[in-house]
Structure formats: C-alpha cells, structure tokens
Tab-separated table of C-alpha atoms in Angstrom:
chain	number	residue	atom	x	y	z
T	14	VAL	CA	-10.477	22.619	10.243
T	15	ILE	CA	-10.707	25.646	7.925
T	16	THR	CA	-8.616	27.960	10.079
T	17	ARG	CA	-6.079	25.321	11.145
T	18	THR	CA	-5.481	24.326	7.518
T	19	VAL	CA	-4.527	27.885	6.518
T	20	GLY	CA	-2.837	28.781	9.819
T	21	ALA	CA	-5.363	31.394	10.973
T	22	GLU	CA	-5.854	31.957	14.709
T	23	LEU	CA	-9.224	30.835	16.082
T	24	THR	CA	-10.158	29.500	19.508
T	25	VAL	CA	-13.162	27.181	19.451
T	26	LEU	CA	-14.883	27.022	22.817
T	27	ASP	CA	-17.070	23.931	22.504
T	28	SER	CA	-17.004	22.872	26.138
T	29	THR	CA	-18.516	23.958	29.428
T	30	ALA	CA	-15.590	22.590	31.469
T	31	PRO	CA	-14.839	25.487	33.859
T	32	GLY	CA	-11.078	25.286	33.354
T	33	GLN	CA	-11.434	25.422	29.600
T	34	VAL	CA	-13.792	28.393	29.744
T	35	ALA	CA	-11.423	30.183	32.131
T	36	ALA	CA	-8.473	29.565	29.791
T	37	ALA	CA	-10.371	31.082	26.862
T	38	LEU	CA	-11.406	34.106	28.936
T	39	ALA	CA	-7.805	34.696	30.003
T	40	ASP	CA	-6.548	34.714	26.399
T	41	ARG	CA	-6.126	38.419	25.472
T	42	LEU	CA	-9.715	39.392	26.152
T	43	GLU	CA	-9.039	43.012	25.150
T	44	GLU	CA	-8.095	41.851	21.627
T	45	THR	CA	-10.859	39.285	21.228
T	46	ALA	CA	-14.065	39.170	19.208
T	47	ILE	CA	-16.615	36.427	19.903
T	48	VAL	CA	-18.786	34.610	17.387
T	49	VAL	CA	-21.810	33.047	19.091
T	50	SER	CA	-23.183	30.263	16.869
T	51	SER	CA	-26.472	28.460	17.461
T	52	LYS	CA	-28.868	27.239	14.794
T	53	SER	CA	-31.818	26.853	17.140
T	54	GLY	CA	-30.877	29.868	19.232
T	55	SER	CA	-31.830	27.961	22.381
T	56	THR	CA	-28.744	25.860	23.129
T	57	VAL	CA	-28.103	26.054	26.873
T	58	GLU	CA	-24.311	25.716	26.685
T	59	THR	CA	-23.935	28.422	24.027
T	60	ASP	CA	-26.199	30.803	25.915
T	61	SER	CA	-24.166	30.247	29.096
T	62	GLN	CA	-20.919	31.027	27.305
T	63	ARG	CA	-22.384	34.162	25.716
T	64	ARG	CA	-23.455	35.511	29.109
T	65	ILE	CA	-20.045	34.740	30.593
T	66	TYR	CA	-18.332	36.757	27.859
T	67	GLU	CA	-20.792	39.634	28.175
T	68	GLU	CA	-19.916	39.906	31.861
T	69	ALA	CA	-16.187	39.595	31.158
T	70	PHE	CA	-16.247	42.349	28.514
T	71	ARG	CA	-18.175	44.695	30.800
T	72	GLY	CA	-15.675	43.924	33.550
T	73	VAL	CA	-12.850	45.460	31.502
T	74	GLY	CA	-14.927	48.377	30.232
T	75	ILE	CA	-15.814	46.990	26.782
T	76	ASP	CA	-19.311	47.202	25.343
T	77	PRO	CA	-20.241	43.594	24.400
T	78	ALA	CA	-22.092	44.867	21.328
T	79	GLU	CA	-18.726	45.936	19.888
T	80	ARG	CA	-17.232	42.447	20.222
T	81	ILE	CA	-19.983	39.823	19.918
T	82	ILE	CA	-21.218	38.597	16.540
T	83	VAL	CA	-24.170	36.200	16.341
T	84	VAL	CA	-24.798	33.492	13.737
T	85	THR	CA	-28.194	31.833	13.924
T	86	ASP	CA	-31.167	30.726	11.869
T	87	PRO	CA	-33.732	33.399	10.999
T	88	GLY	CA	-36.546	33.716	13.502
T	89	SER	CA	-34.691	32.000	16.340
T	90	PRO	CA	-34.940	33.297	19.929
T	91	LEU	CA	-31.252	34.231	19.742
T	92	GLU	CA	-31.799	36.403	16.675
T	93	ALA	CA	-34.514	38.407	18.423
T	94	SER	CA	-32.538	38.953	21.634
T	95	ALA	CA	-29.281	39.682	19.777
T	96	ARG	CA	-30.805	42.330	17.530
T	97	GLU	CA	-32.486	43.914	20.539
T	98	ALA	CA	-29.106	44.023	22.313
T	99	GLY	CA	-27.498	45.671	19.281
T	100	TYR	CA	-25.306	42.766	18.196
T	101	ARG	CA	-24.238	42.146	14.602
T	102	VAL	CA	-26.307	39.182	13.367
T	103	PHE	CA	-25.652	36.861	10.428
T	104	ASN	CA	-28.507	34.594	9.392
T	105	ALA	CA	-27.682	31.163	7.996
T	106	ASP	CA	-29.766	29.066	5.615
T	107	PRO	CA	-32.267	27.268	7.900
T	108	ASN	CA	-32.537	24.380	5.410
T	109	VAL	CA	-28.940	23.281	5.997
T	110	GLY	CA	-28.314	21.043	9.012
T	111	GLY	CA	-25.601	21.974	11.462
T	112	ARG	CA	-23.144	19.255	10.474
T	113	TYR	CA	-23.504	20.228	6.790
T	114	SER	CA	-22.992	23.941	7.479
T	115	ALA	CA	-19.208	24.424	7.265
T	116	LEU	CA	-19.636	26.355	4.006
T	117	THR	CA	-22.551	28.448	5.295
T	118	ALA	CA	-22.452	31.437	7.627
T	119	PHE	CA	-21.663	29.130	10.563
T	120	GLY	CA	-18.275	28.198	9.104
T	121	LEU	CA	-17.582	31.246	6.966
T	122	VAL	CA	-18.187	34.077	9.473
T	123	PRO	CA	-15.631	32.990	12.111
T	124	SER	CA	-13.187	31.798	9.423
T	125	GLY	CA	-13.399	35.079	7.543
T	126	LEU	CA	-12.962	37.129	10.719
T	127	ALA	CA	-9.901	35.022	11.563
T	128	GLY	CA	-8.322	35.926	8.228
T	129	VAL	CA	-9.235	33.048	5.905
T	130	ASP	CA	-9.773	33.810	2.207
T	131	ILE	CA	-13.328	32.460	2.161
T	132	ALA	CA	-13.802	33.391	-1.503
T	133	GLU	CA	-11.026	30.936	-2.395
T	134	LEU	CA	-12.607	28.279	-0.176
T	135	LEU	CA	-15.972	28.706	-1.885
T	136	ASP	CA	-14.297	28.640	-5.301
T	137	GLU	CA	-12.774	25.278	-4.356
T	138	ALA	CA	-16.198	23.955	-3.389
T	139	GLU	CA	-17.843	25.318	-6.538
T	140	ALA	CA	-15.201	23.735	-8.778
T	141	ILE	CA	-16.325	20.218	-7.782
T	142	LEU	CA	-20.071	20.860	-8.036
T	143	VAL	CA	-20.334	19.909	-11.720
T	144	GLU	CA	-18.800	16.488	-11.040
T	145	LEU	CA	-21.095	16.011	-8.032
T	146	SER	CA	-24.196	16.955	-10.013
T	147	VAL	CA	-23.739	14.445	-12.850
T	148	ASP	CA	-25.508	11.072	-12.719
T	149	ASP	CA	-22.431	9.137	-13.717
T	150	GLU	CA	-20.217	6.373	-12.318
T	151	SER	CA	-17.352	8.854	-12.060
T	152	ASN	CA	-19.273	11.135	-9.633
T	153	PRO	CA	-16.973	11.241	-6.568
T	154	GLY	CA	-19.902	11.668	-4.170
T	155	LEU	CA	-21.579	8.529	-5.514
T	156	VAL	CA	-18.318	6.575	-5.508
T	157	LEU	CA	-17.417	7.507	-1.918
T	158	GLY	CA	-20.992	7.057	-0.651
T	159	ALA	CA	-21.173	3.569	-2.152
T	160	ALA	CA	-17.720	2.663	-0.857
T	161	ILE	CA	-18.588	3.496	2.755
T	162	ALA	CA	-22.162	2.168	2.849
T	163	ALA	CA	-22.628	-0.511	0.182
T	164	THR	CA	-19.782	-2.973	0.613
T	165	SER	CA	-20.696	-6.671	0.590
T	166	PRO	CA	-20.539	-7.812	3.296
T	167	ARG	CA	-21.178	-4.378	4.753
T	168	ARG	CA	-18.417	-2.787	6.780
T	169	ASP	CA	-20.124	-0.587	9.366
T	170	LYS	CA	-16.921	0.869	10.902
T	171	LEU	CA	-15.105	3.561	8.922
T	172	ALA	CA	-11.489	4.207	9.894
T	173	ILE	CA	-10.560	7.711	8.686
T	174	VAL	CA	-6.843	8.441	8.463
T	175	ALA	CA	-5.202	11.769	7.560
T	176	ASP	CA	-2.099	10.490	5.766
T	177	GLY	CA	0.036	13.156	4.138
T	178	THR	CA	-2.758	15.621	3.445
T	179	HIS	CA	-2.312	19.387	3.783
T	180	ILE	CA	-5.761	19.600	5.433
T	181	VAL	CA	-5.537	19.734	9.237
T	182	GLY	CA	-8.091	17.910	11.376
T	183	PHE	CA	-10.393	16.796	8.565
T	184	PRO	CA	-11.238	13.343	10.039
T	185	ASP	CA	-12.684	14.999	13.166
T	186	TRP	CA	-15.045	17.039	10.988
T	187	ALA	CA	-16.028	14.001	8.920
T	188	GLU	CA	-16.634	12.052	12.138
T	189	GLN	CA	-19.518	14.291	13.187
T	190	LEU	CA	-20.902	14.498	9.660
T	191	ILE	CA	-21.070	10.717	9.257
T	192	ALA	CA	-21.998	9.570	12.764
T	193	GLU	CA	-24.738	12.125	13.360
T	194	SER	CA	-26.154	11.675	9.853
T	195	THR	CA	-26.213	7.884	9.699
T	196	GLY	CA	-26.488	6.684	13.297
T	197	LYS	CA	-30.203	6.050	13.867
T	198	LEU	CA	-32.943	3.433	13.601
T	199	GLY	CA	-30.543	0.708	14.700
T	200	THR	CA	-28.108	1.206	11.839
T	201	GLY	CA	-25.337	3.549	10.785
T	202	ILE	CA	-21.648	3.954	10.092
T	203	LEU	CA	-19.241	4.349	12.990
T	204	PRO	CA	-16.354	6.686	12.053
T	205	VAL	CA	-13.093	5.969	13.884
T	206	VAL	CA	-10.490	8.755	13.670
T	207	LEU	CA	-7.002	7.248	13.538
T	208	GLU	CA	-3.399	8.336	13.264
T	209	PRO	CA	-1.574	7.059	10.130
T	210	LEU	CA	0.340	4.434	12.108
T	211	ALA	CA	-2.492	3.300	14.405
T	212	THR	CA	-1.920	-0.403	14.972
T	213	GLU	CA	-5.411	-1.824	14.683
T	214	ILE	CA	-6.094	-0.687	11.102
T	215	THR	CA	-3.503	-3.139	9.780
T	216	ALA	CA	-5.335	-6.149	11.216
T	217	GLY	CA	-7.757	-6.393	8.298
T	218	TYR	CA	-11.001	-6.507	10.265
T	219	PRO	CA	-13.857	-7.628	8.020
T	220	ASP	CA	-16.180	-4.958	9.467
T	221	VAL	CA	-13.775	-1.993	9.088
T	222	GLN	CA	-13.349	0.092	5.922
T	223	VAL	CA	-10.214	2.279	5.841
T	224	VAL	CA	-10.266	5.697	4.144
T	225	ARG	CA	-7.048	7.685	3.812
T	226	ILE	CA	-7.145	11.431	3.189
T	227	VAL	CA	-4.061	12.103	1.058
T	228	ASP	CA	-2.737	14.953	-1.071
T	229	ASP	CA	-2.826	13.020	-4.338
T	230	ALA	CA	-4.816	9.791	-4.299
T	231	ASP	CA	-3.426	8.547	-7.618
T	232	GLU	CA	0.188	9.246	-6.741
T	233	HIS	CA	-0.172	7.944	-3.181
T	234	GLY	CA	-1.218	4.526	-4.459
T	235	HIS	CA	2.254	3.978	-5.899
T	236	LEU	CA	4.136	4.797	-2.691
T	237	PHE	CA	3.446	1.469	-1.000
T	238	SER	CA	2.954	-2.107	-2.111
T	239	ASP	CA	-0.565	-3.097	-3.121
T	240	ASP	CA	-0.975	-5.505	-0.202
T	241	ARG	CA	-0.636	-2.697	2.354
T	242	HIS	CA	-3.554	-0.769	0.865
T	243	ASP	CA	-5.738	-3.665	-0.268
T	244	GLY	CA	-9.379	-2.621	-0.003
T	245	GLU	CA	-8.591	0.909	1.188
T	246	ILE	CA	-10.150	4.072	-0.189
T	247	HIS	CA	-7.895	7.051	-0.993
T	248	VAL	CA	-9.444	10.514	-1.228
T	249	SER	CA	-7.708	13.753	-2.179
T	250	GLY	CA	-8.654	17.290	-3.107
T	251	THR	CA	-8.788	20.873	-1.891
T	252	LEU	CA	-10.494	21.614	1.422
T	253	GLY	CA	-13.605	23.131	-0.163
T	254	ALA	CA	-13.912	20.232	-2.605
T	255	GLN	CA	-13.409	17.620	0.122
T	256	MET	CA	-16.175	19.134	2.228
T	257	MET	CA	-18.617	19.031	-0.671
T	258	VAL	CA	-17.695	15.475	-1.683
T	259	TRP	CA	-18.043	14.107	1.861
T	260	GLU	CA	-21.384	15.863	2.392
T	261	TYR	CA	-22.723	14.397	-0.860
T	262	ALA	CA	-21.292	10.968	-0.002
T	263	THR	CA	-22.919	11.025	3.428
T	264	ALA	CA	-26.306	11.816	1.904
T	265	VAL	CA	-25.817	8.974	-0.596
T	266	ALA	CA	-24.799	6.618	2.229
T	267	GLY	CA	-27.990	7.479	4.122
T	268	ARG	CA	-30.045	6.665	1.049
T	269	LEU	CA	-28.271	3.304	0.670
T	270	LEU	CA	-28.852	2.500	4.360
T	271	GLY	CA	-32.529	3.416	4.142
T	272	ILE	CA	-32.335	6.255	6.685
T	273	ASN	CA	-32.737	10.026	6.617
T	274	PRO	CA	-29.235	11.556	6.746
T	275	PHE	CA	-30.628	14.997	7.571
T	276	ASP	CA	-32.393	14.411	10.902
T	277	GLN	CA	-30.954	13.723	14.370
T	278	PRO	CA	-33.662	12.212	16.597
T	279	ASP	CA	-31.298	10.979	19.309
T	280	VAL	CA	-29.515	14.331	19.639
T	281	GLU	CA	-32.877	16.043	20.092
T	282	SER	CA	-34.112	13.463	22.626
T	283	ALA	CA	-30.843	13.787	24.553
T	284	LYS	CA	-31.332	17.569	24.728
T	285	VAL	CA	-34.798	17.010	26.189
T	286	ALA	CA	-33.411	14.524	28.715
T	287	THR	CA	-30.639	16.949	29.666
T	288	ARG	CA	-33.137	19.746	30.316
T	289	GLY	CA	-35.066	17.337	32.515
T	290	LEU	CA	-31.929	16.568	34.526
T	291	LEU	CA	-31.184	20.282	34.918
T	292	ASP	CA	-34.704	20.863	36.211
T	293	SER	CA	-34.793	17.912	38.596
T	294	THR	CA	-31.177	17.966	39.932
T	295	PRO	CA	-31.094	14.251	40.845
T	296	GLU	CA	-28.749	12.833	43.450
T	297	PRO	CA	-25.554	11.410	41.908
T	298	THR	CA	-25.225	7.636	41.751
T	299	PRO	CA	-22.731	6.363	44.335
T	300	PRO	CA	-19.601	4.749	42.860
T	301	ALA	CA	-19.224	0.980	42.750
T	302	PHE	CA	-15.711	1.426	44.152
T	303	VAL	CA	-12.861	3.947	44.393
T	304	ASP	CA	-9.342	3.134	43.184
T	305	GLY	CA	-6.516	5.622	43.603
T	306	GLY	CA	-8.934	8.500	44.072
T	307	ILE	CA	-10.887	7.569	40.912
T	308	GLU	CA	-14.581	6.802	41.341
T	309	VAL	CA	-15.845	3.949	39.162
T	310	ARG	CA	-19.473	3.598	38.111
T	311	ALA	CA	-20.815	0.961	35.760
T	312	THR	CA	-24.009	-0.483	34.359
T	313	GLY	CA	-24.825	-4.046	33.369
T	314	GLY	CA	-22.953	-5.488	36.352
T	315	LEU	CA	-19.555	-4.620	34.838
T	316	ALA	CA	-18.139	-3.522	38.185
T	317	ASP	CA	-19.483	-6.480	40.160
T	318	GLY	CA	-16.658	-8.093	42.073
T	319	GLN	CA	-14.163	-5.516	40.843
T	320	SER	CA	-12.017	-3.276	43.021
T	321	THR	CA	-9.454	-1.872	40.562
T	322	ILE	CA	-9.566	0.276	37.412
T	323	ARG	CA	-7.666	-2.408	35.488
T	324	GLY	CA	-10.125	-5.093	36.570
T	325	ALA	CA	-13.113	-2.991	35.508
T	326	ILE	CA	-11.563	-2.274	32.098
T	327	ASP	CA	-10.738	-5.959	31.629
T	328	ALA	CA	-14.372	-6.812	32.403
T	329	LEU	CA	-15.527	-4.251	29.851
T	330	LEU	CA	-13.214	-5.516	27.111
T	331	ALA	CA	-14.204	-9.113	27.825
T	332	GLN	CA	-17.726	-8.273	26.643
T	333	LEU	CA	-16.537	-7.121	23.207
T	334	GLY	CA	-17.753	-9.306	20.380
T	335	ASP	CA	-16.246	-9.739	16.936
T	336	ASP	CA	-18.233	-6.723	15.732
T	337	GLY	CA	-17.923	-4.606	18.881
T	338	TYR	CA	-16.161	-1.324	19.588
T	339	VAL	CA	-15.257	0.841	22.571
T	340	SER	CA	-16.257	4.491	22.924
T	341	ILE	CA	-14.275	6.777	25.240
T	342	GLN	CA	-15.974	10.027	26.270
T	343	ALA	CA	-13.649	12.176	28.351
T	344	TYR	CA	-15.525	14.818	30.340
T	345	VAL	CA	-12.418	16.690	31.438
T	346	ASP	CA	-10.611	19.963	30.774
T	347	ARG	CA	-8.733	19.089	27.576
T	348	VAL	CA	-6.674	22.272	27.754
T	349	ALA	CA	-5.198	21.037	31.037
T	350	THR	CA	-4.932	17.360	30.029
T	351	PRO	CA	-4.466	17.185	26.230
T	352	GLN	CA	-2.385	14.017	26.563
T	353	LEU	CA	-5.504	12.081	27.554
T	354	ASP	CA	-6.429	11.466	23.931
T	355	GLY	CA	-3.493	9.021	23.848
T	356	ILE	CA	-5.673	6.624	25.835
T	357	ARG	CA	-7.439	5.733	22.587
T	358	ASP	CA	-4.397	4.024	21.098
T	359	LEU	CA	-3.555	2.308	24.393
T	360	LEU	CA	-7.036	0.871	24.783
T	361	ALA	CA	-7.234	-0.100	21.104
T	362	ALA	CA	-4.022	-2.107	21.462
T	363	ARG	CA	-5.519	-3.997	24.409
T	364	ALA	CA	-8.993	-4.414	22.955
T	365	GLY	CA	-7.944	-5.505	19.471
T	366	ARG	CA	-11.065	-3.720	18.226
T	367	PRO	CA	-11.906	-0.186	17.006
T	368	VAL	CA	-11.930	2.491	19.715
T	369	THR	CA	-13.356	6.000	19.378
T	370	PHE	CA	-12.406	8.991	21.515
T	371	GLY	CA	-14.319	12.202	22.160
T	372	TRP	CA	-14.010	15.115	24.564
T	373	GLY	CA	-17.197	15.738	26.540
T	374	PRO	CA	-19.637	17.293	26.413
T	375	ARG	CA	-19.212	17.845	22.675
T	376	PHE	CA	-19.260	14.091	21.927
T	377	LEU	CA	-23.044	14.120	21.594
T	378	HIS	CA	-22.765	16.203	18.432
T	379	SER	CA	-20.000	14.042	16.976
T	380	THR	CA	-20.351	10.319	17.599
T	381	GLY	CA	-23.171	10.579	20.144
T	382	GLN	CA	-25.958	10.125	17.619
T	383	TYR	CA	-24.440	6.789	16.526
T	384	HIS	CA	-23.955	5.560	20.091
C-alpha cells in the first residue's frame, strides 16, 4: 500500500505458488535486493523463499550477503542465522503485532529501499497522534471503532470501499488488520473489500456497515444525495494518518467486542496443524466428482448428488442464511490468472450476500483468523 500509493517499485512475494515464485526470480535478478521479513523468524514459507533466492544469487555469481536484508524480532532464530551469514539485519519492536507493523521496520525498510520518503510518512502518522490520544468524543479512533463495532443492532460485516482516495490498496491492508484482530472466540468483524460500484452494497443489508475511504470526507458527503449514503461512514486523511486511525479503531473495536485485538490464536493453531501435515504427508482426499477437468471436493454433503460445478455452487449458496457470507480462497498463481478476482463480484451477484476473496496461501493472515 505504501509503495503503490507513491508509485515506488516493489514486488511483494507473499505466495509459495511455483509460478509466482518463478516470475519474481525472473524479474531482473541482477538488479534486485531482497527484504526477508519474519517476526518469529521461523515461518516456513519465508525461509523457503530466502533459500531459493540465495541459490539464485549464487547461480549468477552474486554474494547473497550483498543483496539480502533481514527484518525480524530481536532474538529470533532468523536473526541469529542471518547475522552469522553476514546479512544486514533490522530489528523491529517485538511488542507490535505483525498486522499493526506497517509503520515499524517491517513496513519502513522495504518502503525506504524502494524510494519512499518514510520521514514524510511518519510525519503524517505523528500529526494525528494528538487527536488519537485525547479522551474526547472527537477522537477519530474512538469514533471509527464505535462505528464499526457498536452499532445497534450490531453489523458484523464491514464493507470497505476505496472511493476517490489517492491511497492505493488500503482496504486490503485494513482487511487483515480487522479480521485477524477481531475474529476469535466466536465473534468478530468480517471485512469485505469492494469496488466503488459493487452491486451488493446498495441493497441495504441490516448486518453490513459500509465504510468509504475518500479524499475529503466532508466534501464527499455533498457529491451525492443523502439517501445514497444513509448510514455510511466516510473516512479521509493522509496515508500515515489513516494507518494510525484504523489501528486505534481496531483496538477500540476489540475492547467493545470483549476480545483481545492483539492475539491470533487461530493463526497459531493453523501453523501447528500445517506443520503436522508437512510431517505426515497424508494421502489427498479423492474428489466427489470431476467436471471439465476440475476436481470438486466438499464437506457437509454439499456435493452429494451433484455432478457439475454449477450444481455444487448452487447447493453451497442455498445454505446461505440471512446473516451468511461466502469466502473464496484461490490457491492459484495470481500472476498468471489475475482476472480470477473478478469471480467475487460474479458470485456476490448470484448469492445476494457479502462475498470475500483472497489469494492463497496468504488468506490465513488476512481473513483466515475470522473464518
């Protein structure tokens, strides 16, 4: 989000899809520096990618120590091995959770290397801190936190729309922040990233709160009739300020929901389960049926009696209640098939309910905690 907003060049490799890794490796390797980021220093995917790049650099006669920069928490296994290997290491504040760390070393090191003026970004964040620190009804963090978590009746789906803002990709960042912070103990807020003209947000669902990220919230309110934006929240500000406000608001929302917004029990348990799968290498489950070369698997009897993709999807949508939603997790090479994210709008039009979309395997660290 930081680099895209200012037009700096940064490739984020957050997938283990072989095609996506190969595409990143083929992109001007001789001119590339790599930032390896891992709070725990033990993330399997990140370690795999680091070793792939070490081998690739050596293959073209480049010393990896000249090109690889490590960002990790102090005392992590990665810090020890990186310093021993001669890599440049930046330590982040271990008290700041990953999804809150855009303005720590994890966000600032790669952004700064890519050419972002990080001093300006931090100045933007600092400028809003006084407002966020005051116990007052005008505190934007309190206002936004209450608006997304304390409506009556409560709206537990949050549609986030970038509508005329200069900030690029902000809803995707807010999605992880909110879903991973609030989704636990049987409660939470489901963020749904939408395009400005997404059809389902105009239906006025009683369980959906719409937030629009705009360039000037006050001015924007006069562009359309009041009935179009009835009950919506408009938020505006600089990138640094927006990040601070949303982090504060998420913490406030967790307090209002009676949960800890700073832990992630389901992400941790999923990591443990994944390591168990890697160790045991179980046999894959056979498909319920194959349609047009696509294997279909289902739980809960959803594929019983079905023989087509359309029939299976119809059976899935038929189970949606008035408060339900659909989550799409696409474990594919998104460099090769970027158009696949359009399936969200198509399915939302058919379902008549909120639909989320995430590229695997990164979904676990975005909406996975909520699911």
